[in-house]
Amino acid sequence: MPELPAISRRSALLAVAVLGLGGGLLASTAACTPEERPPELTVAGGESGGFYLEFAALLADLLQRERVTEKAIALTTGGSLENIQRVLSGEATLAVALADAAAQATALGKDDGQLVALGKVYQNYVHCIVREDSGIRTFADLAGKTAGVGEVGSGTTLTAGRIIAAAGLSGATAGPGRAVSQVNLGLNQALASLRDGSIDVMIQSGGVPTAPIAAAAQSLGVRLLDLSELVPATRAQSEFFYDRVLIPANSYGNAPAVWTVGVANLLLCRRDLADHVVRQIVELLVGQAQDLVPKSSTGVQFLSPETLINTAGLPLHPAAEATYRALHG
């Protein structure tokens, strides 16, 4: 499957201009009366230093600046699974989450039909990282090793577990002494453990580049393992569509380009979120995309109408669907 082209901040602006969706999109936002404006909106993000939290902070800042709400807050969390639970429980208004985690929640009926999407916002890249001096060259070399597979509550734990299982290195099916030992470690904990040798590999899902990993690449020396051969088996094992995506060369020090597993990241909410609030958020996603792309990001962004609507089978909020139709036909 060919890799989608990365969309820079400039090209995101250009795409909006070409579609004729520029400055007029925010009229309804500006027209909101104080009675209609919610006093506070919360965006469940992720770990400190990770792409989730950075995106959530940018979105919260934009929501407050454009007066969609009186106050918007980005929440530091464990990641996708926790974020979904926070939205469903009402602890958060919005959440960023991996599409496979959202699909699992709906398939298991955990959401009671309440979980819906506002759009597909960016591509997540599974980083499978070992020390450069480890001698580990392929995923098969991880047999019998110890892996950091994300913090409890993160979508990384779900995706990493599926990849390990697809490689035949999970549980009793792996054979004696071959199963990968999976340890729950967040991004920064995993990097520290990789540095001190208490784990052999860390698996982390995030944007490119992820700043703490880039820093480790300079000070420690890391290698990213190619996961492209495991994409078909991971799809088949989970019945979920995973992409084959490319982490560009030099994203982490002098590391060469490497193919890996990609998972779309969604912006989620409850179905009962007010229609006028949903409409304003969608207009911001389309009309001010340039304000929602972290400056360090070189990976694929989906902040244009034709890609925002492709939410990996999770239904759009009805007001979001109506807004995309009004904006893009």
Short mmCIF file of C-alpha atoms in Angstrom, two decimals:
data_model
loop_
_atom_site.label_atom_id
_atom_site.label_comp_id
_atom_site.label_asym_id
_atom_site.label_seq_id
_atom_site.Cartn_x
_atom_site.Cartn_y
_atom_site.Cartn_z
CA MET A 1 0.00 0.00 0.00
CA PRO A 2 1.56 3.33 -0.95
CA GLU A 3 2.32 5.79 1.80
CA LEU A 4 0.13 8.88 1.93
CA PRO A 5 2.03 12.11 1.33
CA ALA A 6 2.76 14.18 4.41
CA ILE A 7 0.79 17.41 4.61
CA SER A 8 2.79 20.34 5.90
CA ARG A 9 1.34 23.35 7.70
CA ARG A 10 1.62 25.32 4.45
CA SER A 11 -0.07 22.66 2.33
CA ALA A 12 -2.87 22.33 4.87
CA LEU A 13 -3.54 26.04 4.42
CA LEU A 14 -3.36 25.71 0.65
CA ALA A 15 -5.80 22.80 0.64
CA VAL A 16 -8.31 24.85 2.57
CA ALA A 17 -7.89 27.83 0.25
CA VAL A 18 -8.30 25.69 -2.89
CA LEU A 19 -11.51 24.23 -1.51
CA GLY A 20 -12.83 27.71 -0.88
CA LEU A 21 -13.23 27.03 2.80
CA GLY A 22 -11.13 29.87 4.13
CA GLY A 23 -12.06 32.75 6.38
CA GLY A 24 -15.84 32.43 6.30
CA LEU A 25 -16.07 29.21 8.27
CA LEU A 26 -16.09 30.72 11.71
CA ALA A 27 -19.14 32.92 11.32
CA SER A 28 -21.30 30.56 13.34
CA THR A 29 -18.66 30.40 16.08
CA ALA A 30 -18.55 34.18 16.38
CA ALA A 31 -22.34 34.33 16.32
CA CYS A 32 -22.76 32.12 19.40
CA THR A 33 -24.53 33.81 22.26
CA PRO A 34 -23.10 33.60 25.79
CA GLU A 35 -26.03 31.34 26.75
CA GLU A 36 -25.06 28.83 24.06
CA ARG A 37 -21.37 28.82 24.84
CA PRO A 38 -20.37 26.02 27.25
CA PRO A 39 -18.38 27.29 30.24
CA GLU A 40 -15.73 24.59 29.87
CA LEU A 41 -14.59 21.94 27.39
CA THR A 42 -11.97 19.31 28.19
CA VAL A 43 -9.80 17.41 25.70
CA ALA A 44 -8.35 14.10 26.89
CA GLY A 45 -4.83 13.95 25.46
CA GLY A 46 -1.95 11.70 26.49
CA GLU A 47 1.43 11.48 28.16
CA SER A 48 3.78 14.39 28.71
CA GLY A 49 6.07 14.73 25.70
CA GLY A 50 3.76 12.75 23.41
CA PHE A 51 1.90 13.81 20.28
CA TYR A 52 -1.56 13.22 21.80
CA LEU A 53 -1.09 15.80 24.52
CA GLU A 54 0.51 18.29 22.12
CA PHE A 55 -2.44 18.01 19.73
CA ALA A 56 -4.94 18.23 22.61
CA ALA A 57 -3.24 21.38 23.92
CA LEU A 58 -3.35 23.02 20.48
CA LEU A 59 -7.02 22.14 20.11
CA ALA A 60 -7.89 23.40 23.59
CA ASP A 61 -6.10 26.67 22.92
CA LEU A 62 -7.97 27.11 19.62
CA LEU A 63 -11.36 26.33 21.19
CA GLN A 64 -10.83 28.96 23.84
CA ARG A 65 -9.28 31.54 21.53
CA GLU A 66 -12.15 31.27 19.04
CA ARG A 67 -14.67 31.45 21.90
CA VAL A 68 -16.28 28.09 21.31
CA THR A 69 -16.05 27.84 25.11
CA GLU A 70 -15.14 30.10 28.00
CA LYS A 71 -12.37 27.73 29.09
CA ALA A 72 -10.74 24.72 27.42
CA ILE A 73 -8.36 22.31 29.13
CA ALA A 74 -6.07 19.60 27.73
CA LEU A 75 -5.87 16.62 30.09
CA THR A 76 -2.73 14.54 30.66
CA THR A 77 -3.78 10.88 30.49
CA GLY A 78 -2.47 7.38 29.86
CA GLY A 79 -3.72 7.40 26.27
CA SER A 80 -6.47 6.04 24.04
CA LEU A 81 -8.19 3.49 26.27
CA GLU A 82 -8.33 5.88 29.21
CA ASN A 83 -9.45 8.73 26.93
CA ILE A 84 -12.36 6.71 25.58
CA GLN A 85 -13.46 5.85 29.09
CA ARG A 86 -13.25 9.49 30.16
CA VAL A 87 -15.44 10.62 27.27
CA LEU A 88 -18.02 7.91 27.89
CA SER A 89 -18.16 8.70 31.61
CA GLY A 90 -18.47 12.44 30.96
CA GLU A 91 -15.10 13.29 32.53
CA ALA A 92 -13.91 14.69 29.20
CA THR A 93 -15.78 16.39 26.36
CA LEU A 94 -13.40 15.36 23.59
CA ALA A 95 -10.68 12.75 23.25
CA VAL A 96 -7.94 11.76 20.85
CA ALA A 97 -7.71 8.00 20.45
CA LEU A 98 -6.41 5.31 18.15
CA ALA A 99 -9.02 4.02 15.73
CA ASP A 100 -8.41 0.38 16.70
CA ALA A 101 -9.07 1.19 20.36
CA ALA A 102 -12.30 2.98 19.42
CA ALA A 103 -13.34 0.09 17.19
CA GLN A 104 -12.77 -2.36 20.03
CA ALA A 105 -14.88 -0.28 22.43
CA THR A 106 -17.81 -0.26 20.01
CA ALA A 107 -17.42 -3.93 19.03
CA LEU A 108 -17.55 -4.98 22.69
CA GLY A 109 -20.56 -2.76 23.32
CA LYS A 110 -18.75 -0.75 25.98
CA ASP A 111 -20.00 2.55 24.59
CA ASP A 112 -23.76 1.82 24.46
CA GLY A 113 -23.77 3.50 21.06
CA GLN A 114 -22.59 6.80 22.52
CA LEU A 115 -19.06 6.95 21.06
CA VAL A 116 -18.86 8.95 17.82
CA ALA A 117 -16.16 10.75 15.86
CA LEU A 118 -15.64 14.36 14.88
CA GLY A 119 -12.95 13.40 12.38
CA LYS A 120 -9.79 11.49 11.57
CA VAL A 121 -7.10 13.95 12.54
CA TYR A 122 -3.67 12.40 12.01
CA GLN A 123 -1.68 9.24 11.43
CA ASN A 124 -0.10 7.34 14.29
CA TYR A 125 3.11 5.44 13.64
CA VAL A 126 4.10 2.40 15.68
CA HIS A 127 7.71 2.90 16.78
CA CYS A 128 9.49 -0.36 17.57
CA ILE A 129 12.77 0.82 19.08
CA VAL A 130 15.89 -1.01 20.25
CA ARG A 131 19.29 0.24 21.26
CA GLU A 132 21.65 0.57 18.34
CA ASP A 133 24.22 -1.55 20.17
CA SER A 134 21.74 -4.35 20.97
CA GLY A 135 22.37 -6.61 17.98
CA ILE A 136 18.60 -6.88 17.41
CA ARG A 137 17.88 -6.40 13.72
CA THR A 138 14.39 -7.84 13.10
CA PHE A 139 11.19 -8.34 15.04
CA ALA A 140 11.86 -12.09 15.06
CA ASP A 141 15.01 -11.37 17.08
CA LEU A 142 12.76 -10.28 19.95
CA ALA A 143 11.88 -13.90 20.82
CA GLY A 144 12.30 -14.33 24.58
CA LYS A 145 13.01 -10.61 25.09
CA THR A 146 11.27 -7.99 27.25
CA ALA A 147 9.22 -5.22 25.67
CA GLY A 148 7.80 -1.99 27.03
CA VAL A 149 4.35 -1.84 25.45
CA GLY A 150 2.87 1.45 26.60
CA GLU A 151 1.29 2.78 29.75
CA VAL A 152 -1.78 1.16 31.26
CA GLY A 153 -4.74 2.84 29.56
CA SER A 154 -2.88 3.55 26.33
CA GLY A 155 -3.88 2.39 22.87
CA THR A 156 -0.27 1.33 22.38
CA THR A 157 -0.87 -1.64 24.69
CA LEU A 158 -3.65 -2.87 22.40
CA THR A 159 -1.76 -2.36 19.12
CA ALA A 160 1.56 -3.69 20.47
CA GLY A 161 -0.13 -6.81 21.83
CA ARG A 162 -1.71 -7.49 18.45
CA ILE A 163 1.59 -7.06 16.61
CA ILE A 164 3.39 -9.39 19.01
CA ALA A 165 0.63 -11.98 18.64
CA ALA A 166 0.72 -11.65 14.83
CA ALA A 167 4.47 -12.38 14.96
CA GLY A 168 3.80 -15.60 16.87
CA LEU A 169 5.60 -14.32 19.96
CA SER A 170 2.71 -14.16 22.41
CA GLY A 171 1.73 -16.65 25.11
CA ALA A 172 1.98 -20.42 24.88
CA THR A 173 1.72 -20.41 21.07
CA ALA A 174 5.17 -18.82 20.88
CA GLY A 175 6.91 -21.99 22.05
CA PRO A 176 9.17 -22.54 25.06
CA GLY A 177 11.22 -19.46 25.95
CA ARG A 178 10.12 -17.51 22.87
CA ALA A 179 7.25 -15.39 24.15
CA VAL A 180 7.91 -11.66 24.44
CA SER A 181 7.46 -10.48 28.02
CA GLN A 182 5.21 -7.40 27.90
CA VAL A 183 5.71 -4.68 30.51
CA ASN A 184 3.45 -1.63 30.84
CA LEU A 185 5.67 1.44 30.63
CA GLY A 186 4.81 4.94 29.47
CA LEU A 187 6.90 6.78 26.89
CA ASN A 188 9.41 8.37 29.23
CA GLN A 189 9.62 5.33 31.53
CA ALA A 190 10.24 3.07 28.55
CA LEU A 191 13.04 5.27 27.24
CA ALA A 192 14.70 5.22 30.67
CA SER A 193 14.34 1.43 30.84
CA LEU A 194 15.75 1.02 27.34
CA ARG A 195 18.69 3.17 28.37
CA ASP A 196 19.46 1.13 31.51
CA GLY A 197 18.90 -2.20 29.78
CA SER A 198 15.93 -3.38 31.84
CA ILE A 199 13.92 -3.81 28.62
CA ASP A 200 15.16 -4.89 25.20
CA VAL A 201 12.65 -3.03 23.06
CA MET A 202 10.01 -0.35 23.45
CA ILE A 203 6.89 -0.14 21.34
CA GLN A 204 5.29 3.28 21.19
CA SER A 205 2.55 4.67 18.99
CA GLY A 206 2.73 8.37 18.16
CA GLY A 207 3.43 11.10 15.66
CA VAL A 208 6.69 11.59 13.77
CA PRO A 209 8.91 12.71 15.23
CA THR A 210 8.05 12.07 18.87
CA ALA A 211 10.29 14.55 20.72
CA PRO A 212 11.55 12.34 23.60
CA ILE A 213 12.44 9.56 21.15
CA ALA A 214 14.28 12.06 18.94
CA ALA A 215 16.27 13.23 21.96
CA ALA A 216 17.13 9.63 22.88
CA ALA A 217 18.27 8.98 19.33
CA GLN A 218 20.87 11.71 19.76
CA SER A 219 22.11 10.74 23.22
CA LEU A 220 21.68 6.96 23.25
CA GLY A 221 21.61 5.72 19.68
CA VAL A 222 18.51 3.77 18.65
CA ARG A 223 17.34 1.54 15.82
CA LEU A 224 13.76 1.32 14.52
CA LEU A 225 12.67 -2.15 13.43
CA ASP A 226 10.81 -2.71 10.17
CA LEU A 227 7.28 -4.01 10.88
CA SER A 228 5.93 -4.03 7.33
CA GLU A 229 5.89 -7.83 7.05
CA LEU A 230 3.60 -8.02 10.07
CA VAL A 231 0.90 -5.69 8.71
CA PRO A 232 -1.15 -8.40 6.90
CA ALA A 233 -1.04 -10.80 9.86
CA THR A 234 -1.94 -8.04 12.31
CA ARG A 235 -4.93 -7.11 10.16
CA ALA A 236 -6.07 -10.72 9.90
CA GLN A 237 -5.60 -11.40 13.59
CA SER A 238 -7.66 -8.42 14.72
CA GLU A 239 -10.05 -7.92 11.77
CA PHE A 240 -9.06 -4.25 11.81
CA PHE A 241 -7.51 -2.29 8.97
CA TYR A 242 -3.92 -1.31 9.73
CA ASP A 243 -1.86 0.71 7.26
CA ARG A 244 1.70 0.14 6.04
CA VAL A 245 3.33 3.54 6.62
CA LEU A 246 6.81 4.98 6.34
CA ILE A 247 8.77 6.74 9.06
CA PRO A 248 10.94 9.07 6.94
CA ALA A 249 14.73 8.94 6.99
CA ASN A 250 16.44 11.20 9.54
CA SER A 251 13.30 11.53 11.66
CA TYR A 252 15.42 10.20 14.52
CA GLY A 253 19.05 11.19 14.19
CA ASN A 254 20.61 9.49 11.19
CA ALA A 255 18.17 6.57 11.23
CA PRO A 256 17.18 5.37 7.74
CA ALA A 257 13.56 5.30 6.59
CA VAL A 258 11.64 2.33 7.96
CA TRP A 259 8.24 0.82 7.21
CA THR A 260 5.92 0.25 10.13
CA VAL A 261 2.30 -0.21 11.21
CA GLY A 262 0.06 2.85 10.97
CA VAL A 263 -3.16 3.49 12.87
CA ALA A 264 -5.44 6.45 12.24
CA ASN A 265 -6.05 8.72 15.19
CA LEU A 266 -9.59 10.02 15.75
CA LEU A 267 -11.10 12.94 17.60
CA LEU A 268 -14.01 11.52 19.61
CA CYS A 269 -16.98 12.74 21.61
CA ARG A 270 -20.31 11.49 22.95
CA ARG A 271 -23.34 11.43 20.69
CA ASP A 272 -25.14 13.82 23.03
CA LEU A 273 -22.62 16.65 22.59
CA ALA A 274 -24.62 19.71 21.49
CA ASP A 275 -24.97 20.09 17.74
CA HIS A 276 -23.88 23.73 17.66
CA VAL A 277 -20.69 22.92 19.59
CA VAL A 278 -19.93 20.04 17.22
CA ARG A 279 -20.46 22.29 14.21
CA GLN A 280 -18.06 24.90 15.54
CA ILE A 281 -15.38 22.30 16.30
CA VAL A 282 -15.61 20.80 12.81
CA GLU A 283 -15.36 24.27 11.27
CA LEU A 284 -12.16 24.82 13.23
CA LEU A 285 -10.73 21.44 12.18
CA VAL A 286 -11.25 22.41 8.54
CA GLY A 287 -10.80 26.15 8.53
CA GLN A 288 -7.88 26.49 10.94
CA ALA A 289 -6.02 23.26 10.35
CA GLN A 290 -2.70 25.10 10.39
CA ASP A 291 -3.18 25.84 14.10
CA LEU A 292 -3.55 22.14 14.93
CA VAL A 293 -0.35 20.73 13.40
CA PRO A 294 2.50 20.59 15.93
CA LYS A 295 5.51 22.48 14.66
CA SER A 296 7.80 19.47 14.99
CA SER A 297 5.56 17.12 13.02
CA THR A 298 6.68 15.68 9.68
CA GLY A 299 4.14 12.86 9.61
CA VAL A 300 0.82 12.58 7.78
CA GLN A 301 -1.97 14.90 8.89
CA PHE A 302 -5.61 14.38 7.91
CA LEU A 303 -6.91 17.89 8.50
CA SER A 304 -8.78 18.36 5.23
CA PRO A 305 -12.49 17.62 4.63
CA GLU A 306 -12.03 14.63 2.33
CA THR A 307 -9.86 12.79 4.87
CA LEU A 308 -11.41 13.98 8.13
CA ILE A 309 -14.61 12.09 7.26
CA ASN A 310 -12.91 8.68 6.85
CA THR A 311 -13.22 7.55 10.47
CA ALA A 312 -12.34 3.85 10.11
CA GLY A 313 -15.93 2.65 10.48
CA LEU A 314 -16.76 4.65 13.62
CA PRO A 315 -19.83 6.81 12.90
CA LEU A 316 -19.53 10.57 12.76
CA HIS A 317 -21.57 12.67 15.14
CA PRO A 318 -24.70 13.56 13.09
CA ALA A 319 -23.94 17.29 13.35
CA ALA A 320 -20.36 16.67 12.22
CA GLU A 321 -21.59 14.75 9.18
CA ALA A 322 -24.01 17.55 8.34
CA THR A 323 -21.27 20.18 8.69
CA TYR A 324 -18.86 18.30 6.42
CA ARG A 325 -21.63 18.00 3.81
CA ALA A 326 -22.32 21.73 4.02
CA LEU A 327 -18.65 22.57 3.69
CA HIS A 328 -17.57 20.05 1.09
CA GLY A 329 -20.69 18.66 -0.53
#
